[in-house]
Coordinates of C-alpha atoms in Angstrom, one line a residue:
Chain A
M1 CA 109.1 73.1 -64.1
N2 CA 111.5 76.2 -64.3
G3 CA 113.3 78.4 -61.6
A4 CA 110.8 80.8 -62.1
Q5 CA 108.0 78.6 -61.2
V6 CA 109.5 77.1 -58.4
G7 CA 110.2 80.2 -57.1
F8 CA 106.5 81.2 -57.5
F9 CA 105.3 78.1 -55.7
I10 CA 107.6 78.7 -52.6
L11 CA 106.4 82.1 -52.2
A12 CA 102.7 81.1 -52.7
G13 CA 103.2 78.4 -50.2
L14 CA 104.5 80.7 -47.7
L15 CA 101.9 83.2 -48.6
I16 CA 99.3 80.7 -48.0
V17 CA 100.7 79.7 -44.6
S18 CA 101.1 83.2 -43.3
S19 CA 97.6 84.3 -44.4
L20 CA 96.1 81.0 -42.6
W21 CA 98.3 82.2 -39.6
V22 CA 96.8 85.6 -39.8
V23 CA 93.2 83.9 -39.2
F24 CA 93.8 81.2 -36.7
Q25 CA 96.4 82.9 -34.3
R26 CA 94.6 83.9 -31.3
N27 CA 96.7 86.6 -30.3
V28 CA 96.0 89.7 -32.1
V29 CA 99.6 91.0 -32.1
H30 CA 100.8 87.7 -33.7
S31 CA 97.9 87.8 -36.1
A32 CA 99.1 91.2 -37.2
M33 CA 102.9 90.3 -37.6
A34 CA 101.6 87.4 -40.0
L35 CA 99.9 89.8 -41.8
V36 CA 103.1 91.9 -42.4
A37 CA 104.7 88.8 -43.5
A38 CA 101.9 88.1 -45.8
L39 CA 102.0 91.6 -47.3
F40 CA 105.6 91.3 -47.8
L41 CA 105.3 88.3 -49.6
V42 CA 102.7 89.9 -52.0
A43 CA 105.1 92.7 -52.4
I44 CA 108.0 90.0 -53.4
L45 CA 105.4 88.2 -55.8
F46 CA 104.8 91.7 -57.5
L47 CA 108.2 92.1 -57.8
T48 CA 108.7 88.8 -59.8
L49 CA 106.0 89.8 -62.0
N50 CA 108.2 92.7 -63.3
A51 CA 106.4 95.4 -61.3
P52 CA 108.7 97.0 -59.0
M53 CA 106.7 100.0 -58.5
V54 CA 103.5 98.4 -57.2
G55 CA 105.9 96.1 -55.2
V56 CA 107.6 98.9 -53.6
L57 CA 104.1 100.7 -52.9
Q58 CA 102.7 97.5 -51.4
I59 CA 105.5 97.4 -48.7
L60 CA 105.6 101.3 -48.3
V61 CA 101.8 101.7 -47.9
Y62 CA 100.6 98.4 -46.4
A63 CA 103.2 96.5 -44.7
G64 CA 104.3 100.3 -43.5
A65 CA 101.7 102.6 -42.8
I66 CA 98.8 100.4 -42.5
M67 CA 100.4 98.1 -40.5
V68 CA 101.6 100.7 -38.1
L69 CA 98.3 101.8 -37.6
F70 CA 97.0 98.2 -36.9
L71 CA 99.3 97.8 -34.3
F72 CA 98.6 101.3 -32.7
V73 CA 95.0 100.5 -32.4
I74 CA 95.9 97.2 -30.9
M75 CA 98.0 98.9 -28.6
F76 CA 95.4 101.4 -27.5
L77 CA 92.6 99.1 -27.4
N78 CA 94.5 96.0 -25.9
P79 CA 91.8 93.6 -26.9
I80 CA 94.1 90.5 -26.0
G81 CA 91.8 87.8 -24.6
L82 CA 88.5 89.4 -25.5
E83 CA 88.2 87.2 -28.3
Q84 CA 86.0 84.0 -27.8
R85 CA 85.8 81.5 -30.6
R86 CA 82.4 80.4 -31.5
R87 CA 82.3 76.9 -33.0
L88 CA 79.7 77.2 -35.0
W89 CA 80.7 80.3 -37.1
W90 CA 84.1 79.0 -37.6
G91 CA 82.4 75.8 -39.0
F92 CA 80.2 78.0 -41.4
G93 CA 83.1 80.3 -42.4
A94 CA 85.4 77.1 -43.1
L95 CA 82.6 75.6 -45.0
A96 CA 81.8 78.7 -47.0
G97 CA 85.7 79.4 -47.7
L98 CA 86.2 75.6 -48.9
L99 CA 83.2 76.0 -51.1
L100 CA 84.3 78.8 -52.8
A101 CA 87.8 77.5 -53.1
G102 CA 86.2 74.3 -54.5
A103 CA 84.3 76.6 -57.1
L104 CA 87.1 78.9 -58.1
V105 CA 89.9 76.6 -58.3
P106 CA 88.7 74.6 -61.3
V107 CA 87.3 77.6 -63.0
L108 CA 90.8 79.4 -62.6
T109 CA 92.7 77.0 -63.5
N110 CA 90.8 75.6 -66.8
G111 CA 90.3 77.5 -69.9
D112 CA 92.6 79.3 -72.1
A113 CA 94.8 82.3 -71.3
P114 CA 93.1 85.5 -72.5
R115 CA 93.7 86.1 -76.3
D116 CA 95.5 89.3 -75.9
P117 CA 97.6 88.9 -72.8
V118 CA 99.1 92.2 -71.8
V119 CA 102.9 91.8 -73.0
A120 CA 105.0 93.1 -70.0
T121 CA 108.1 94.9 -71.5
E122 CA 111.3 95.7 -69.8
L123 CA 110.2 98.9 -68.3
F124 CA 106.5 97.7 -67.5
G125 CA 105.9 98.3 -64.1
G126 CA 108.4 100.7 -63.4
P127 CA 107.7 104.2 -62.1
E128 CA 108.0 105.8 -65.5
E129 CA 105.4 103.2 -67.2
L130 CA 103.1 103.6 -64.3
A131 CA 103.3 107.4 -64.6
R132 CA 102.9 107.4 -68.0
S133 CA 99.6 105.6 -68.2
L134 CA 98.3 107.2 -65.0
F135 CA 98.7 110.5 -66.8
T136 CA 97.4 109.5 -70.5
D137 CA 95.0 106.7 -70.7
F138 CA 93.9 106.7 -66.9
V139 CA 94.1 110.4 -66.4
L140 CA 90.3 110.6 -65.9
P141 CA 90.5 107.7 -63.0
F142 CA 93.2 109.3 -61.6
E143 CA 91.5 112.6 -61.0
I144 CA 88.3 110.9 -59.9
A145 CA 90.3 109.1 -57.3
S146 CA 91.5 112.4 -56.0
I147 CA 87.8 113.6 -55.4
L148 CA 87.3 110.1 -53.7
L149 CA 90.0 110.7 -51.0
L150 CA 89.0 114.1 -50.7
V151 CA 85.5 112.9 -49.6
A152 CA 87.1 110.3 -47.5
I153 CA 89.4 113.0 -45.8
V154 CA 86.0 115.2 -45.2
G155 CA 84.3 112.2 -44.1
A156 CA 86.9 111.1 -41.5
V157 CA 87.0 114.5 -40.2
V158 CA 83.4 114.9 -39.9
L159 CA 82.9 111.4 -38.0
A160 CA 86.0 111.7 -35.7
K161 CA 85.5 115.6 -34.8
R162 CA 84.9 116.5 -31.2
E163 CA 81.6 117.4 -30.5
P164 CA 81.1 121.0 -29.4
Chain B
M1 CA 93.4 110.8 -77.2
D2 CA 90.5 112.8 -77.6
A3 CA 89.4 114.6 -74.5
S4 CA 86.5 116.7 -74.8
L5 CA 85.5 118.3 -71.7
I6 CA 82.0 118.7 -72.4
P7 CA 80.7 115.3 -71.2
L8 CA 82.4 116.1 -67.8
L9 CA 80.1 119.5 -67.3
P10 CA 77.1 118.0 -65.4
G11 CA 79.5 116.2 -62.7
A12 CA 82.0 118.9 -62.8
Q13 CA 79.2 121.4 -62.0
V14 CA 78.0 119.5 -58.9
L15 CA 81.6 118.9 -58.0
L16 CA 82.3 122.7 -58.2
T17 CA 79.3 123.4 -55.9
A18 CA 80.4 120.8 -53.4
L19 CA 84.0 122.5 -53.4
V20 CA 82.3 125.9 -53.1
V21 CA 80.1 124.9 -50.3
M22 CA 82.9 123.0 -48.3
L23 CA 85.1 126.0 -48.3
L24 CA 82.5 128.6 -47.9
D25 CA 81.3 127.0 -44.8
L26 CA 84.7 127.4 -43.1
F27 CA 84.3 131.4 -43.3
I28 CA 80.8 132.1 -42.6
D29 CA 78.7 132.6 -39.3
E30 CA 76.9 129.9 -37.8
H31 CA 73.6 131.8 -38.2
E32 CA 74.6 132.2 -41.9
R33 CA 74.8 128.7 -42.6
G34 CA 71.6 128.7 -44.3
L35 CA 73.2 130.3 -47.3
L36 CA 74.9 127.1 -48.1
A37 CA 71.8 125.1 -48.6
W38 CA 70.8 127.8 -51.5
I39 CA 74.4 127.7 -52.9
S40 CA 74.0 124.0 -53.2
L41 CA 70.2 124.1 -54.7
L42 CA 71.8 126.7 -57.2
G43 CA 74.4 124.4 -58.3
L44 CA 72.0 121.6 -58.4
A45 CA 69.7 124.0 -60.6
L46 CA 72.6 124.9 -62.8
C47 CA 73.7 121.2 -63.5
G48 CA 69.9 120.5 -64.2
A49 CA 69.9 123.2 -66.8
E50 CA 73.1 122.1 -68.4
A51 CA 71.6 118.5 -68.5
I52 CA 68.6 119.9 -70.5
L53 CA 70.5 121.8 -72.9
L54 CA 72.8 118.8 -73.5
W55 CA 69.9 116.4 -74.0
G56 CA 70.5 114.7 -77.1
S57 CA 73.8 114.7 -77.6
S58 CA 76.1 111.6 -77.7
E59 CA 79.8 111.9 -77.3
G60 CA 82.5 110.1 -75.5
T61 CA 85.8 111.4 -73.9
F62 CA 88.9 110.2 -72.5
G63 CA 89.2 107.1 -74.9
D64 CA 85.5 106.6 -74.4
T65 CA 85.7 106.0 -70.5
L66 CA 82.7 108.4 -69.9
L67 CA 79.9 109.1 -72.1
L68 CA 77.6 111.7 -72.7
D69 CA 74.3 110.2 -73.7
N70 CA 70.8 110.5 -72.9
F71 CA 70.9 107.5 -70.6
A72 CA 73.6 109.6 -68.4
L73 CA 71.5 112.8 -68.6
F74 CA 68.0 110.9 -68.0
F75 CA 69.9 109.6 -64.7
T76 CA 71.6 112.6 -64.2
Q77 CA 68.2 114.4 -63.8
I78 CA 66.7 112.1 -61.4
F79 CA 70.0 112.5 -59.0
I80 CA 69.8 116.2 -59.0
A81 CA 66.1 116.3 -58.6
V82 CA 66.7 113.9 -55.4
A83 CA 69.5 115.8 -54.3
A84 CA 67.5 119.0 -54.5
L85 CA 64.8 117.6 -52.4
T86 CA 67.2 116.3 -49.9
V87 CA 68.6 119.6 -49.3
L88 CA 65.1 121.2 -49.2
S89 CA 63.9 118.9 -46.6
S90 CA 66.8 118.8 -44.7
M91 CA 67.1 122.6 -44.2
R92 CA 65.6 122.7 -40.9
Y93 CA 66.2 118.8 -39.9
V94 CA 69.9 119.4 -39.6
R95 CA 69.7 122.3 -37.3
E96 CA 67.3 120.2 -35.0
T97 CA 69.7 116.9 -35.0
G98 CA 72.8 119.1 -34.7
I99 CA 74.0 118.0 -38.2
H100 CA 77.0 120.0 -39.3
E101 CA 75.3 121.8 -42.2
G102 CA 78.3 122.8 -44.6
E103 CA 79.7 119.3 -44.5
F104 CA 76.3 117.6 -45.0
Y105 CA 75.5 119.7 -48.2
S106 CA 79.0 119.2 -49.5
L107 CA 78.9 115.5 -49.1
I108 CA 75.1 115.4 -50.6
L109 CA 76.7 117.0 -53.6
F110 CA 79.7 114.7 -53.6
A111 CA 77.7 111.9 -53.6
T112 CA 75.8 113.0 -56.3
T113 CA 79.0 113.6 -58.3
G114 CA 79.7 110.0 -57.8
M115 CA 76.2 109.0 -59.3
I116 CA 76.7 111.2 -62.2
V117 CA 79.9 109.5 -63.1
M118 CA 78.4 106.0 -62.4
A119 CA 75.7 106.7 -64.8
A120 CA 78.0 107.9 -67.4
A121 CA 80.8 105.6 -67.0
N122 CA 81.6 103.4 -69.9
D123 CA 84.7 101.7 -68.0
L124 CA 84.6 99.5 -65.3
M125 CA 87.4 101.4 -63.4
V126 CA 85.7 104.8 -63.9
F127 CA 82.5 102.9 -62.9
F128 CA 84.1 101.7 -59.7
L129 CA 85.5 105.2 -58.5
G130 CA 82.0 106.7 -59.1
L131 CA 80.8 104.0 -57.1
E132 CA 83.1 104.7 -53.9
T133 CA 82.7 108.3 -54.3
M134 CA 79.0 107.9 -53.6
S135 CA 79.3 105.2 -51.1
V136 CA 81.8 107.0 -49.0
A137 CA 79.9 109.9 -49.2
V138 CA 76.6 108.3 -48.2
Y139 CA 78.5 106.1 -45.5
V140 CA 79.2 109.5 -43.9
L141 CA 76.0 111.1 -44.0
T142 CA 74.6 107.9 -42.7
G143 CA 76.4 108.7 -39.1
M144 CA 76.4 112.3 -39.2
W145 CA 73.9 112.7 -36.5
R146 CA 76.5 112.2 -34.3
S147 CA 74.4 112.3 -30.8
S148 CA 72.0 109.2 -32.0
A149 CA 73.5 105.9 -31.5
R150 CA 71.4 104.5 -34.0
S151 CA 72.9 106.9 -36.6
S152 CA 76.5 105.5 -35.9
E153 CA 75.5 102.1 -35.7
A154 CA 73.8 102.5 -39.1
A155 CA 76.8 104.1 -40.7
M156 CA 79.3 101.4 -39.3
K157 CA 77.1 98.6 -40.5
Y158 CA 76.9 100.2 -43.7
F159 CA 80.2 101.0 -44.3
L160 CA 81.2 97.3 -43.3
M161 CA 78.7 95.7 -45.7
G162 CA 79.4 98.2 -48.4
A163 CA 83.1 97.3 -48.2
F164 CA 82.3 93.9 -48.4
A165 CA 80.1 94.2 -51.4
T166 CA 83.0 96.4 -52.9
G167 CA 85.4 93.4 -52.5
F168 CA 83.1 91.1 -54.6
L169 CA 82.8 93.9 -57.4
L170 CA 86.4 94.6 -57.8
Y171 CA 87.0 90.8 -57.9
G172 CA 84.4 90.6 -60.4
I173 CA 86.1 93.4 -62.2
A174 CA 89.6 91.9 -62.0
L175 CA 88.2 88.4 -63.6
I176 CA 86.5 90.0 -66.2
Y177 CA 89.5 92.0 -67.2
G178 CA 91.8 89.2 -66.8
A179 CA 89.3 87.4 -69.2
T180 CA 88.6 90.2 -71.9
G181 CA 91.8 92.3 -71.7
S182 CA 90.2 95.5 -71.0
T183 CA 88.0 97.1 -68.4
N184 CA 86.5 99.7 -71.3
L185 CA 82.8 98.2 -71.9
N186 CA 83.2 98.8 -75.7
Q187 CA 86.0 96.8 -75.9
I188 CA 84.7 94.2 -73.4
S189 CA 81.5 94.0 -75.8
A190 CA 83.7 93.9 -79.0
Y191 CA 85.5 90.7 -77.3
L192 CA 82.3 89.2 -76.5
L193 CA 80.6 89.5 -79.9
E194 CA 83.7 87.9 -81.6
P195 CA 82.7 84.8 -83.1
Q196 CA 84.5 82.2 -81.1
G197 CA 84.8 78.9 -79.6
Q198 CA 84.5 79.4 -75.7
W199 CA 84.8 82.1 -73.4
P200 CA 87.4 81.3 -70.5
P201 CA 85.2 80.0 -67.3
Y202 CA 86.4 82.8 -65.2
L203 CA 84.5 85.5 -67.1
F204 CA 81.2 83.9 -65.8
V205 CA 82.6 83.8 -62.4
G206 CA 83.4 87.4 -62.8
G207 CA 79.9 88.2 -64.1
L208 CA 78.5 86.2 -61.1
L209 CA 80.7 88.4 -58.5
L210 CA 79.5 91.6 -60.4
L211 CA 76.1 90.6 -59.8
V212 CA 76.6 89.8 -56.2
G213 CA 78.2 93.2 -55.8
F214 CA 75.4 95.0 -57.5
G215 CA 72.8 92.8 -55.4
F216 CA 74.3 94.5 -52.5
K217 CA 74.2 97.8 -53.5
V218 CA 70.4 97.6 -54.5
G219 CA 69.7 95.6 -51.8
A220 CA 68.3 92.7 -53.3
V221 CA 67.5 89.6 -51.2
P222 CA 69.5 87.8 -50.0
F223 CA 72.1 90.7 -50.0
H224 CA 69.3 92.8 -48.3
F225 CA 70.5 92.3 -44.6
W226 CA 71.9 95.9 -44.1
I227 CA 69.1 97.9 -45.6
P228 CA 66.4 98.0 -42.8
D229 CA 69.0 99.0 -40.0
V230 CA 70.7 101.4 -42.1
Y231 CA 67.7 103.0 -43.5
E232 CA 65.8 103.2 -39.8
G233 CA 69.2 104.5 -38.3
A234 CA 70.1 107.4 -40.8
P235 CA 68.9 110.9 -40.5
T236 CA 65.7 110.4 -42.2
P237 CA 66.6 112.9 -45.4
V238 CA 69.3 110.7 -46.1
T239 CA 67.3 107.9 -45.8
G240 CA 65.2 109.2 -48.6
F241 CA 68.4 110.0 -50.6
M242 CA 69.9 106.5 -50.1
A243 CA 66.4 104.7 -51.1
V244 CA 65.9 106.6 -54.3
A245 CA 69.2 108.0 -55.5
V246 CA 71.6 105.5 -54.5
K247 CA 69.2 102.7 -55.9
A248 CA 69.0 104.6 -59.1
A249 CA 72.5 105.1 -59.7
A250 CA 73.3 101.2 -58.9
F251 CA 70.5 100.3 -61.6
A252 CA 71.9 102.9 -63.8
A253 CA 75.4 101.5 -64.1
W254 CA 73.7 97.7 -63.9
A255 CA 71.6 98.5 -66.8
R256 CA 74.6 100.0 -68.7
I257 CA 77.1 97.6 -67.8
L258 CA 75.0 94.1 -67.6
M259 CA 72.1 94.7 -70.0
H260 CA 73.9 96.4 -72.8
E261 CA 77.8 95.8 -72.9
L262 CA 77.5 92.3 -71.3
S263 CA 74.3 91.4 -73.1
P264 CA 75.9 88.2 -75.3
L265 CA 76.1 86.9 -71.6
D266 CA 72.0 87.2 -71.4
S267 CA 71.1 83.7 -71.2
D268 CA 73.6 82.9 -68.6
W269 CA 72.3 85.9 -66.2
A270 CA 68.6 84.7 -67.1
L271 CA 68.4 82.1 -64.2
P272 CA 69.9 84.1 -61.4
L273 CA 68.3 87.2 -62.0
R274 CA 64.9 85.4 -62.0
V275 CA 65.6 84.1 -58.7
L276 CA 66.6 87.2 -57.3
A277 CA 63.7 89.1 -58.8
I278 CA 61.2 86.7 -57.1
A279 CA 63.0 86.3 -53.7
T280 CA 63.4 90.2 -53.6
M281 CA 60.0 91.1 -54.5
T282 CA 58.3 88.5 -52.1
I283 CA 60.4 88.4 -49.0
G284 CA 60.6 92.1 -49.1
N285 CA 56.8 92.6 -49.2
L286 CA 56.4 89.7 -46.3
L287 CA 58.8 91.3 -44.3
A288 CA 57.5 94.7 -44.6
I289 CA 54.0 93.6 -43.4
S290 CA 55.1 92.9 -39.6
Q291 CA 57.2 95.9 -39.3
P292 CA 56.2 98.2 -36.2
S293 CA 57.7 101.5 -37.5
V294 CA 56.8 103.1 -40.8
K295 CA 60.5 104.2 -41.6
R296 CA 61.3 100.2 -41.4
M297 CA 58.2 99.4 -43.4
L298 CA 59.5 101.9 -45.8
A299 CA 62.9 100.0 -46.0
Y300 CA 61.3 96.8 -46.6
S301 CA 59.0 98.2 -49.3
S302 CA 62.5 99.6 -50.8
I303 CA 63.7 96.2 -51.2
A304 CA 60.5 95.0 -52.6
H305 CA 60.6 97.7 -55.1
A306 CA 63.9 96.7 -56.2
G307 CA 62.5 93.2 -57.1
Y308 CA 60.1 95.0 -59.1
L309 CA 63.0 96.9 -60.7
L310 CA 65.0 93.2 -61.4
I311 CA 61.7 92.2 -63.4
G312 CA 62.8 95.1 -65.9
I313 CA 66.4 94.0 -65.9
V314 CA 65.3 90.4 -66.6
A315 CA 62.6 91.3 -69.2
G316 CA 65.6 93.4 -71.2
E317 CA 65.2 94.5 -74.7
E318 CA 63.6 97.8 -75.6
W319 CA 60.7 97.2 -73.0
G320 CA 62.4 96.4 -70.2
S321 CA 64.7 98.6 -70.3
T322 CA 62.4 101.6 -71.1
S323 CA 60.4 100.5 -68.2
L324 CA 62.9 100.1 -65.6
L325 CA 64.1 103.7 -66.4
F326 CA 60.4 105.0 -66.1
Y327 CA 59.9 103.0 -63.1
L328 CA 62.8 104.6 -61.3
A329 CA 61.3 107.8 -62.1
T330 CA 57.9 107.2 -60.7
Y331 CA 59.5 105.4 -57.8
A332 CA 61.2 108.5 -56.8
P333 CA 59.0 111.1 -55.8
A334 CA 56.5 108.7 -54.0
T335 CA 59.3 106.8 -51.7
F336 CA 61.2 110.3 -51.2
G337 CA 58.0 111.8 -50.3
A338 CA 57.1 109.4 -47.9
F339 CA 60.9 109.8 -45.9
A340 CA 60.1 113.5 -46.1
V341 CA 56.8 113.1 -44.3
I342 CA 58.6 111.1 -41.6
T343 CA 61.2 113.9 -41.7
L344 CA 58.5 116.0 -40.6
L345 CA 57.6 114.0 -37.5
T346 CA 60.8 114.8 -35.6
E347 CA 60.5 116.7 -32.4
Q348 CA 63.9 118.4 -31.0
D349 CA 65.9 115.7 -32.4
K350 CA 63.5 112.7 -31.5
P351 CA 62.0 111.0 -34.3
K352 CA 58.4 109.6 -34.5
E353 CA 58.5 106.6 -36.6
D354 CA 55.9 104.1 -35.7
Y355 CA 52.5 103.7 -36.9
G356 CA 51.0 104.8 -33.8
H357 CA 52.6 108.3 -34.2
F358 CA 50.7 108.7 -37.5
A359 CA 47.1 108.4 -35.6
G360 CA 45.2 111.3 -36.2
L361 CA 47.5 113.0 -38.6
G362 CA 44.7 113.5 -41.1
F363 CA 43.0 115.9 -38.9
K364 CA 46.0 117.7 -37.5
R365 CA 47.8 118.2 -40.8
P366 CA 45.3 117.5 -43.5
F367 CA 47.9 118.6 -46.2
V368 CA 50.6 116.5 -45.2
A369 CA 48.3 113.4 -44.4
M370 CA 46.8 113.7 -47.9
A371 CA 50.4 114.0 -49.4
M372 CA 51.2 110.9 -47.5
S373 CA 48.1 108.7 -48.7
L374 CA 49.2 109.9 -52.5
F375 CA 52.9 108.5 -51.8
M376 CA 51.5 105.2 -50.0
L377 CA 48.6 104.8 -52.8
S378 CA 51.4 105.4 -55.5
L379 CA 53.8 102.8 -54.0
A380 CA 51.0 100.2 -53.8
G381 CA 50.3 100.9 -57.4
F382 CA 47.0 102.5 -57.5
P383 CA 45.8 104.3 -60.5
P384 CA 45.7 107.1 -61.6
L385 CA 49.0 107.9 -59.4
A386 CA 52.6 107.2 -60.6
G387 CA 53.2 103.8 -59.1
F388 CA 50.4 102.5 -61.2
T389 CA 51.9 103.4 -64.7
G390 CA 55.3 102.3 -63.3
K391 CA 54.2 99.0 -62.6
F392 CA 52.0 98.9 -65.5
H393 CA 54.9 99.1 -67.5
I394 CA 57.2 96.9 -65.8
F395 CA 54.6 94.0 -66.0
R396 CA 53.8 94.7 -69.4
S397 CA 57.5 94.5 -70.5
A398 CA 57.5 91.0 -68.7
I399 CA 54.6 89.6 -70.6
I400 CA 56.1 91.0 -73.8
A401 CA 59.6 89.3 -73.2
G402 CA 57.5 86.1 -72.3
H403 CA 58.1 86.0 -68.6
T404 CA 54.3 85.9 -67.6
D405 CA 54.8 83.9 -64.4
L406 CA 57.2 87.0 -63.3
A407 CA 54.0 89.5 -64.1
I408 CA 51.9 87.5 -62.0
I409 CA 54.5 87.0 -59.1
G410 CA 54.7 91.0 -59.3
V411 CA 51.1 91.7 -59.3
L412 CA 50.2 89.1 -56.6
N413 CA 53.0 91.1 -54.5
S414 CA 51.4 94.3 -55.4
L415 CA 48.3 93.1 -53.9
L416 CA 50.2 92.0 -50.7
S417 CA 51.9 95.3 -50.6
V418 CA 48.6 97.0 -50.1
I419 CA 48.1 95.5 -46.5
Y420 CA 51.1 97.7 -45.1
Y421 CA 50.6 101.0 -47.3
L422 CA 46.8 101.3 -46.4
R423 CA 47.8 100.6 -42.7
V424 CA 49.4 104.0 -42.8
I425 CA 46.3 105.8 -44.3
V426 CA 43.8 103.9 -41.9
M427 CA 45.9 105.1 -39.2
M428 CA 46.1 108.9 -40.4
Y429 CA 42.4 109.2 -40.8
M430 CA 40.8 106.5 -38.6
N431 CA 42.8 106.7 -35.3
E432 CA 42.9 109.2 -32.7
G433 CA 46.0 110.2 -31.0
G434 CA 49.4 110.1 -32.1
V435 CA 52.0 113.2 -31.7
K436 CA 50.9 116.3 -30.3
G437 CA 50.8 119.8 -32.1
K438 CA 54.3 120.5 -31.3
S439 CA 56.0 117.5 -32.7
F440 CA 56.4 118.8 -36.3
I441 CA 59.6 120.4 -37.9
E442 CA 57.6 123.3 -39.2
S443 CA 59.6 124.3 -42.1
P444 CA 58.1 125.9 -45.6
Y445 CA 61.0 124.3 -47.1
L446 CA 60.3 120.5 -46.0
Y447 CA 56.5 121.4 -46.8
T448 CA 57.6 122.4 -50.5
A449 CA 59.6 119.1 -50.7
V450 CA 56.5 117.1 -49.8
G451 CA 54.5 119.2 -52.1
L452 CA 56.8 119.1 -55.1
A453 CA 56.8 115.0 -54.6
A454 CA 53.2 114.8 -54.3
A455 CA 53.0 117.0 -57.8
A456 CA 55.5 114.5 -59.4
T457 CA 53.4 111.5 -58.1
I458 CA 50.4 112.8 -59.7
Y459 CA 52.0 114.3 -62.7
L460 CA 53.6 110.8 -63.6
G461 CA 50.5 109.2 -63.3
V462 CA 48.1 111.1 -65.0
L463 CA 50.4 112.5 -68.0
P464 CA 53.2 109.5 -68.2
M465 CA 53.8 109.8 -72.0
R466 CA 56.6 112.7 -72.0
T467 CA 58.8 110.8 -69.3
L468 CA 58.2 107.7 -70.9
E469 CA 59.3 109.2 -74.2
W470 CA 62.4 110.4 -72.7
S471 CA 62.9 107.0 -71.1
R472 CA 62.8 105.3 -74.1
S473 CA 65.1 107.6 -75.9
A474 CA 67.3 107.2 -72.9
F475 CA 67.4 103.7 -73.5
S476 CA 68.1 103.6 -77.5
S477 CA 71.2 106.1 -76.7
L478 CA 72.8 103.2 -75.3
F479 CA 73.0 101.6 -78.9

């Protein structure tokens, strides 16, 4: 096991712990904070994978903007103490989760690596490379994504607009 | 990279119309908003004309991520026909219910754009974006009847379930990308066709997750729980749009991705698909029988019909796919027409959807009752209507492909469905009472939509050959 692998396992372990914290924490604010930690750890994971752009976006968009919204909503609704745990559902959820993990883990760890793995060059994952592929190979999906965002904005306005 | 823009034309046409409608809405007065519906219809008609002119072309663009072939054009025609009928049948309805017209029409057009992209997509990423564009637009359409609590509830449910299904789809796509190294369907199928030892096991997990995602979108049992509530709560024209166009779009992508490009995995799909088909037909029909509301019954009936369509996917090959496309064409007018008739029974934003409200309709509105009877008989599969020819070809394809048991279960299920379809007809002609004369949306456009759907139901039943030929040529353009 080399240094990179050790680093990965530490990161992954912390990530799993913080994700569990999100789920099992009863106080919503604590849950949200654990989510921030989890998102940061994912961002670091991206950095170690030579994808600095995605890592930075992860922090800006998820850990930054979206978490602020989360906290605002929590602040407005103040749902502390509303949640009541239902044993039965927790049992079902845990069982389903374990089953899924039991099915996925052996499948994902066995088997050969893909035959043509994408080679990460030095610039891979930097803003320049990302922009290049966005505006060449993926220009069509890029444009369709802009339509999708437009539809989402129109939809949000329609549904949130105050009725006359 | 080649970047011919011709293949984008049908989608771009609808998108442009959507943008024009959306922007024009800001500049015109309240009482002139009817104009927006006509602009939408004009745009859809232009797109239809383009699709007819482009029929027979076979061209890929942007590195073959989007294809213009007969398959895409066939579905484009279905989508725009249904979108046009939706616009026609909503013209008065949106006023009665206080839905914002400009946004309503433009969202219908945006959703149609997404569907056209889905049917033409040859790349999992483009497919996914088309799917999301369609889904987001339809979530909003579901909740646009702001004064109805049911509508908001339906939108919320649909959104949550849809987001959940999206998660499955995306994870499936990611695993397939990991296994094959590409999201382009051509490259994925090239990878699968290479002679080699073993595929990585997570390829199968990816395929299975994709299957679950599609199951959600078409409403196959056991992923159907959202359908009755969402269909019941949504504004009725939107329900018609969802039951026909959204389902057709999901099946279009399913047919292109799973049946064609991932066909080397056929033997692995076979069992889960068979189980899915049998469960969907049977449970859909059984639950439809006990529904008190016609709208809810039609929601369950649309689940059952997804089950028949799944037979076409199981059967596969030339006959299965051709009959799948043809069945979608025959299912569309009858289902949409039935929802249009329910739209008609709306009195000052109070929907009348129970069986009891249909009582005596045969004497009060003979034309509407006649059309509704046609739709019910067609959905039940009586000759010589569209539903019969559609079912005939689906079951025949199952027998040709050696799935006689599926065909038998399908026929038994059709018999079962007669119970609840005929109940509507019995209500209309053999019962008194029901709604009063004022309880109808008297809109010539709505009547036109019902009439067109009825005409298509008869036409596809009596003279199916031409459409069948189109379906076959659409299918063969996949190769």
